[in-house]
Amino acid sequence: MFRPDSAGRPRWKLRLGSLAMLGPAFVASVAYVDPGNVAANLSAGARYGYALVWVLAVASLMAMVIQYQSAKLGLVTGITLPQAMADRFQGNRFQRGLTVGYGLQAFVIAIATDLAEVVGGALGLYLLFGLPLWAGSIVVGVVAMVLLWALRSRGERVFEAGVAAMLAVVALGFIGALFFKQPQWSATLAGLWPSVPDRDAWPLVAAMLGATVMPHAIYLHSALAIDRHRPNGTLHRPLKQLLGAQKLDVGLALILSGSVNISMLLLGAVVLAGVSGDPIERVHATLGVDLGPWPAAVFAIGLIASGIGSAVVGTHAGSRILKDMQVWQVEPTLRRAITIAPAVLLLLTGVSPTEVLIWSQIVLSFGVALAAAPLALVTGDRRLMGEYVDRPWQRAVNWVIVSLIIALNVVMIWWSLSSAG
């Protein structure tokens, strides 16, 4: 016998209704398994084995908190995080200048993210088909732009389903590879204990954080929640029900993306132990030599899906940030061209694509606090959030996360200065 709710609906129907509300977090989580993650996590596994598993676990927990807060902001207020920041900076010329500056840094962060996605997808095409890297970067950029247009033109549900399908391919590509190369599970559990093997591990820690907690996904999630659940300014369901569904949405999506990220690190630890050279290319080559062409192809397909899927989300995020901050209106075609150009130029110089990927994620780690701190500020504002304002313990958690991110940024500055000296 089913226990009905106050409206007379059985609980099993309520659960199915909650599942039907899932989607926005899965779109945002594609950014958490982009080629930057592949490069950083494989490199961490290759150099330090299982020692940095804890970084991915902690970063994934941080991401759950931050992404839910972004979704809550959109559902409660009907405005995105960039719009909330633009509203705060309305006033004199100095404040308007802050709006422009803040919007441009967010756009630059989105471009840096997109750069890594284009380079990573190009590397996957090179591994699978032998396509030159510079040509592959153009293919990835064009395909991502066409996919974004095709999916968005058919509504939010189709867009979410299409991006979720790409996320599934990425998950199969990297989690599936572990079926061919089994990791040491006891060492994996031991790697959950926080430790930094040596000072040279700090750049990888920063890169893993920047790749796992993606700034542009923080900005975008509030918009995704609005587009799905209050597209015309009116909520389609009770707010408390939507917020509950968002917790489930974020939890499931980030557990999946966190598992994929840890799988990447484990793959590096298993396949690349004692192997020198570019980690992405070496994993592909080693899988091909040891296990045959199919496991190597599965890995390459996962990398391509990672690049294209995250590029779709990155393109959408960058355009939405500029629109909501009212800084500079850019057509997706032009924005894609802005992204492709530096990727093609870098790849034509012969620079290591994996190095580009890792350092792009280090840069992104500095952008995380610039997204997370304003989010903590606005969700703790009672005038904006009303009865759904963050409780004291939630504010404490939000600012502890921001403080940890800033502390890591300070460590990276110290590392850079001491290394230069």
C-alpha positions as a printed Julia matrix, in Angstrom:
421×3 Matrix{Float64}:
  0.0    0.0     0.0
  1.42   3.38   -1.05
  1.51   6.33    1.33
  0.11   9.34   -0.49
  1.31  12.88    0.02
 -0.98  15.71    1.07
 -2.26  16.05   -2.49
 -3.16  12.38   -2.64
 -0.3   11.3    -4.93
  1.53   8.04   -4.09
  5.16   8.42   -3.03
  6.4    6.32   -5.95
  4.88   8.86   -8.33
  6.6   11.64   -6.41
  9.94   9.88   -6.84
  9.34   9.46  -10.57
  8.4   13.13  -10.71
 11.71  14.03   -9.07
 13.61  11.97  -11.62
 11.82  13.84  -14.41
 13.25  17.09  -13.0
 16.86  15.92  -13.32
 19.07  17.34  -16.07
 20.71  20.72  -15.44
 23.44  19.3   -13.19
 24.32  16.64  -15.78
 24.87  19.39  -18.35
 27.1   21.31  -15.94
 28.99  18.17  -14.91
 30.22  17.57  -18.47
 32.59  20.46  -17.77
 34.01  18.39  -14.9
 35.27  15.63  -17.21
 36.85  17.69  -19.98
 40.28  17.04  -21.57
 41.9   19.22  -18.91
 40.77  16.64  -16.37
 42.19  13.87  -18.53
 45.63  15.5   -18.74
 45.83  16.54  -15.07
 44.5   13.27  -13.66
 46.57  10.99  -15.9
 49.68  13.03  -15.08
 48.93  12.81  -11.35
 48.53   9.05  -11.57
 51.67   8.65  -13.68
 53.9   10.72  -11.38
 52.48   9.97   -7.94
 50.47   6.8    -8.3
 47.45   6.79   -6.0
 48.68   9.52   -3.64
 46.45  12.32   -5.0
 43.12  10.48   -5.12
 42.06  12.63   -2.14
 42.3   15.8    -4.24
 39.61  14.56   -6.61
 37.4   13.37   -3.76
 37.61  16.72   -1.94
 37.17  18.73   -5.15
 34.07  16.7    -6.07
 32.52  17.37   -2.65
 33.27  21.08   -3.05
 31.68  20.98   -6.49
 28.49  19.42   -5.11
 28.05  22.28   -2.64
 28.88  25.01   -5.14
 26.76  23.67   -7.99
 23.72  23.23   -5.77
 24.12  26.8    -4.52
 24.2   28.06   -8.11
 21.06  26.1    -9.0
 19.33  27.37   -5.84
 20.12  30.96   -6.74
 18.5   30.56  -10.14
 15.4   28.79   -8.86
 14.76  31.1    -5.9
 15.44  34.45   -7.59
 14.95  33.81  -11.3
 18.3   35.48  -12.04
 21.7   33.99  -12.87
 24.91  34.5   -10.94
 26.29  36.93  -13.58
 23.01  38.89  -13.44
 23.16  39.01   -9.64
 26.69  40.41   -9.81
 25.73  42.94  -12.49
 22.82  44.12  -10.33
 25.16  44.66   -7.39
 27.48  46.84   -9.47
 24.78  49.15  -10.82
 25.44  52.76   -9.89
 28.36  55.1   -10.51
 31.01  54.83  -13.2
 33.41  52.94  -10.94
 30.81  50.28  -10.19
 29.95  49.94  -13.86
 33.67  49.5   -14.5
 33.66  46.66  -11.98
 30.82  45.07  -13.92
 32.8   45.2   -17.15
 35.96  43.92  -15.48
 34.21  41.09  -13.71
 32.32  40.06  -16.84
 35.47  40.07  -18.96
 37.44  37.95  -16.49
 34.58  35.45  -16.44
 34.6   35.42  -20.24
 38.38  34.94  -20.33
 38.03  32.02  -17.93
 35.4   30.48  -20.22
 37.73  30.96  -23.2
 40.64  29.34  -21.32
 38.36  26.42  -20.56
 37.28  26.16  -24.17
 40.89  26.25  -25.32
 41.62  23.11  -23.34
 38.51  21.41  -24.65
 39.36  22.11  -28.28
 42.97  20.98  -27.83
 41.88  17.81  -26.02
 39.31  16.88  -28.63
 41.9   17.47  -31.35
 44.29  15.13  -29.56
 41.6   12.45  -29.45
 41.02  12.78  -33.21
 44.77  12.52  -33.78
 45.02   9.33  -31.7
 42.0    7.69  -33.33
 42.3    8.83  -36.95
 45.76  10.39  -37.28
 44.22  13.79  -38.08
 46.73  16.66  -37.63
 46.21  18.46  -34.34
 45.58  21.86  -35.91
 42.95  20.4   -38.22
 41.37  18.47  -35.36
 40.98  21.66  -33.33
 38.96  23.2   -36.16
 36.79  20.08  -36.44
 36.07  20.04  -32.7
 35.2   23.74  -32.67
 32.85  23.5   -35.64
 31.17  20.29  -34.44
 30.63  21.77  -30.96
 29.06  24.91  -32.41
 26.72  22.93  -34.69
 25.74  20.58  -31.88
 25.0   23.47  -29.54
 22.73  25.1   -32.11
 21.01  21.8   -32.98
 20.38  20.79  -29.38
 19.36  24.21  -28.04
 16.92  24.78  -30.91
 14.97  21.71  -29.83
 14.37  22.74  -26.24
 15.96  22.22  -22.84
 15.09  18.55  -22.48
 16.68  17.65  -25.81
 19.72  19.77  -24.98
 20.1   18.05  -21.59
 19.6   14.59  -23.1
 22.17  15.24  -25.83
 24.82  16.49  -23.42
 24.06  13.65  -20.97
 24.6   11.17  -23.81
 28.07  12.63  -24.4
 28.73  12.39  -20.66
 27.79   8.7   -20.81
 30.27   8.11  -23.65
 33.01   9.81  -21.62
 32.16   7.69  -18.58
 32.23   4.49  -20.63
 35.52   5.5   -22.22
 37.44   6.0   -18.99
 35.66   3.79  -16.47
 35.51   1.1   -19.15
 39.27   1.26  -19.64
 39.74   0.11  -16.03
 38.1   -3.21  -16.89
 41.13  -3.88  -19.07
 43.66  -2.6   -16.49
 42.64  -3.28  -12.89
 43.96  -0.81  -10.27
 45.04  -1.66   -6.73
 41.92  -0.9    -4.72
 43.69  -0.95   -1.35
 46.13   1.68   -2.62
 43.18   3.68   -3.97
 41.59   3.78   -0.51
 44.93   4.75    1.03
 45.11   7.64   -1.45
 42.03   9.2     0.17
 44.25  10.31    3.07
 45.4   13.88    2.31
 49.11  14.21    1.55
 51.29  16.08   -0.93
 54.25  13.89   -1.99
 56.61  16.79   -2.79
 56.58  20.49   -3.69
 56.41  19.71   -7.41
 53.01  18.11   -6.85
 51.38  21.47   -6.07
 50.85  22.46   -9.74
 49.05  19.16  -10.32
 46.92  19.7    -7.2
 45.94  23.13   -8.55
 45.31  21.74  -12.04
 43.11  18.96  -10.65
 41.1   21.48   -8.64
 40.76  23.84  -11.62
 39.68  20.95  -13.82
 37.19  19.52  -11.32
 35.53  22.7   -10.01
 35.06  24.55  -13.28
 34.37  28.3   -12.97
 32.19  28.55  -16.07
 29.99  25.69  -14.82
 29.38  27.66  -11.61
 28.18  30.65  -13.63
 26.12  28.49  -15.98
 24.27  26.25  -13.55
 21.97  29.02  -12.33
 21.01  29.71  -15.95
 20.41  26.02  -16.67
 18.08  25.73  -13.68
 16.12  28.81  -14.82
 15.88  27.65  -18.44
 14.55  24.27  -17.37
 12.26  25.06  -14.44
 11.16  28.71  -14.82
 11.73  29.64  -18.47
  8.92  32.22  -18.5
  9.65  33.55  -15.03
  7.07  31.24  -13.42
  7.97  28.07  -11.53
  6.33  24.97  -12.96
  6.46  23.13   -9.65
  6.61  24.08   -5.95
  9.98  25.63   -5.1
 10.75  23.24   -2.24
 10.14  20.28   -4.54
 12.45  21.74   -7.16
 15.19  22.41   -4.64
 14.94  18.84   -3.39
 15.2   17.56   -6.95
 18.27  19.75   -7.51
 20.04  18.11   -4.58
 19.45  14.73   -6.18
 20.42  16.06   -9.61
 23.7   17.53   -8.36
 24.49  14.51   -6.2
 24.06  11.95   -8.98
 25.8   14.05  -11.62
 28.83  14.86   -9.47
 29.16  11.28   -8.21
 29.32  10.18  -11.85
 31.81  12.85  -12.91
 33.88  12.31   -9.75
 34.04   8.57  -10.5
 35.2    9.32  -14.04
 37.9   11.65  -12.75
 39.18   9.11  -10.24
 39.14   6.5   -13.02
 41.43   8.75  -15.07
 43.92   8.99  -12.21
 43.78   5.23  -11.59
 44.34   4.6   -15.28
 47.46   6.77  -15.14
 48.71   4.94  -12.05
 48.18   1.51  -13.59
 49.22   2.09  -17.2
 51.92   4.75  -16.88
 53.9    3.62  -13.83
 57.56   4.04  -14.81
 56.64   5.16  -18.34
 57.98   8.49  -19.62
 56.51  10.77  -22.27
 53.17  12.48  -22.88
 50.68  10.75  -20.53
 47.67  10.86  -22.86
 49.56   9.5   -25.86
 51.35   6.91  -23.73
 48.08   5.57  -22.27
 46.67   5.18  -25.78
 49.83   3.51  -27.06
 50.18   1.2   -24.05
 46.57   0.07  -24.23
 47.03  -0.63  -27.93
 50.22  -2.65  -27.41
 49.12  -4.57  -24.32
 45.45  -5.14  -25.04
 44.84  -4.46  -28.72
 43.16  -1.74  -30.8
 39.71  -1.82  -29.19
 40.69  -0.72  -25.68
 42.86   2.01  -27.22
 39.93   3.12  -29.4
 37.59   3.19  -26.37
 40.03   5.54  -24.63
 40.36   7.82  -27.69
 36.59   7.96  -28.2
 36.17   8.95  -24.56
 38.68  11.77  -25.07
 36.91  13.02  -28.21
 33.5   12.95  -26.49
 35.05  14.77  -23.54
 36.37  17.53  -25.8
 33.22  17.98  -27.88
 30.75  17.67  -25.0
 32.59  20.11  -22.76
 33.12  22.5   -25.7
 29.34  22.59  -26.24
 28.8   23.53  -22.6
 31.74  25.97  -22.65
 30.39  27.79  -25.69
 26.97  28.11  -24.07
 28.5   29.32  -20.79
 30.7   31.97  -22.38
 27.87  33.45  -24.42
 25.49  33.41  -21.45
 28.02  35.11  -19.15
 28.48  38.02  -21.54
 24.74  38.33  -22.13
 23.83  38.32  -18.43
 26.66  40.66  -17.4
 25.64  43.03  -20.23
 29.29  43.5   -21.13
 29.71  42.49  -24.75
 27.2   40.64  -26.89
 28.99  38.01  -28.95
 27.41  35.64  -31.44
 28.31  31.98  -30.78
 30.01  31.78  -34.2
 32.34  34.66  -33.36
 33.0   33.32  -29.88
 33.9   29.94  -31.32
 36.29  31.59  -33.77
 37.92  33.46  -30.87
 38.42  30.12  -29.14
 39.64  28.14  -32.14
 42.27  30.67  -33.21
 44.6   30.38  -30.17
 44.16  26.59  -30.12
 45.17  26.28  -33.77
 48.12  28.65  -33.31
 49.39  26.8   -30.25
 49.14  23.43  -31.96
 50.91  24.75  -35.08
 53.9   25.73  -32.91
 54.37  22.1   -31.93
 53.8   22.69  -28.2
 52.82  19.61  -26.21
 49.0   19.48  -26.12
 49.07  17.85  -22.69
 51.17  20.71  -21.29
 48.64  23.17  -22.72
 45.86  21.23  -21.03
 47.54  21.09  -17.61
 48.56  24.76  -17.5
 45.14  25.88  -18.68
 43.67  24.1   -15.66
 46.15  25.8   -13.33
 44.97  29.15  -14.7
 41.37  28.06  -14.15
 42.08  27.29  -10.5
 42.48  31.04   -9.97
 39.07  31.63  -11.51
 37.25  29.26   -9.16
 37.37  31.66   -6.19
 36.19  34.53   -8.42
 33.03  32.52   -9.09
 32.58  30.79   -5.72
 33.05  33.88   -3.54
 30.34  35.99   -5.29
 28.03  32.98   -5.19
 28.51  32.65   -1.42
 27.9   36.39   -1.11
 24.58  36.46   -2.98
 23.12  33.23   -1.56
 23.82  34.63    1.91
 21.91  37.84    1.14
 18.47  37.76    2.78
 17.21  40.66    0.66
 17.81  38.57   -2.44
 17.06  35.04   -1.21
 14.3   35.73    1.33
 13.42  32.69    3.43
 15.78  30.56    1.35
 18.85  32.51    2.41
 21.76  30.32    3.49
 21.67  29.23    7.11
 24.68  30.07    9.29
 26.22  26.61    8.88
 25.76  26.81    5.1
 27.49  30.18    5.0
 30.33  28.72    7.04
 30.72  25.81    4.63
 30.63  28.12    1.6
 33.33  30.42    2.96
 35.51  27.54    4.15
 35.47  26.24    0.56
 36.33  29.69   -0.79
 39.13  30.04    1.77
 40.64  26.67    0.83
 40.6   27.61   -2.84
 42.27  30.97   -2.15
 44.86  29.25    0.05
 45.74  26.93   -2.83
 46.06  29.94   -5.14
 48.49  31.53   -2.65
 50.5   28.3    -2.54
 50.7   28.3    -6.33
 51.96  31.88   -6.35
 54.6   30.89   -3.77
 55.54  27.84   -5.83
 55.9   29.91   -9.01
 58.05  32.58   -7.32
 60.27  30.08   -5.54
 60.7   28.02   -8.72
 61.61  31.12  -10.72
 64.18  32.08   -8.1
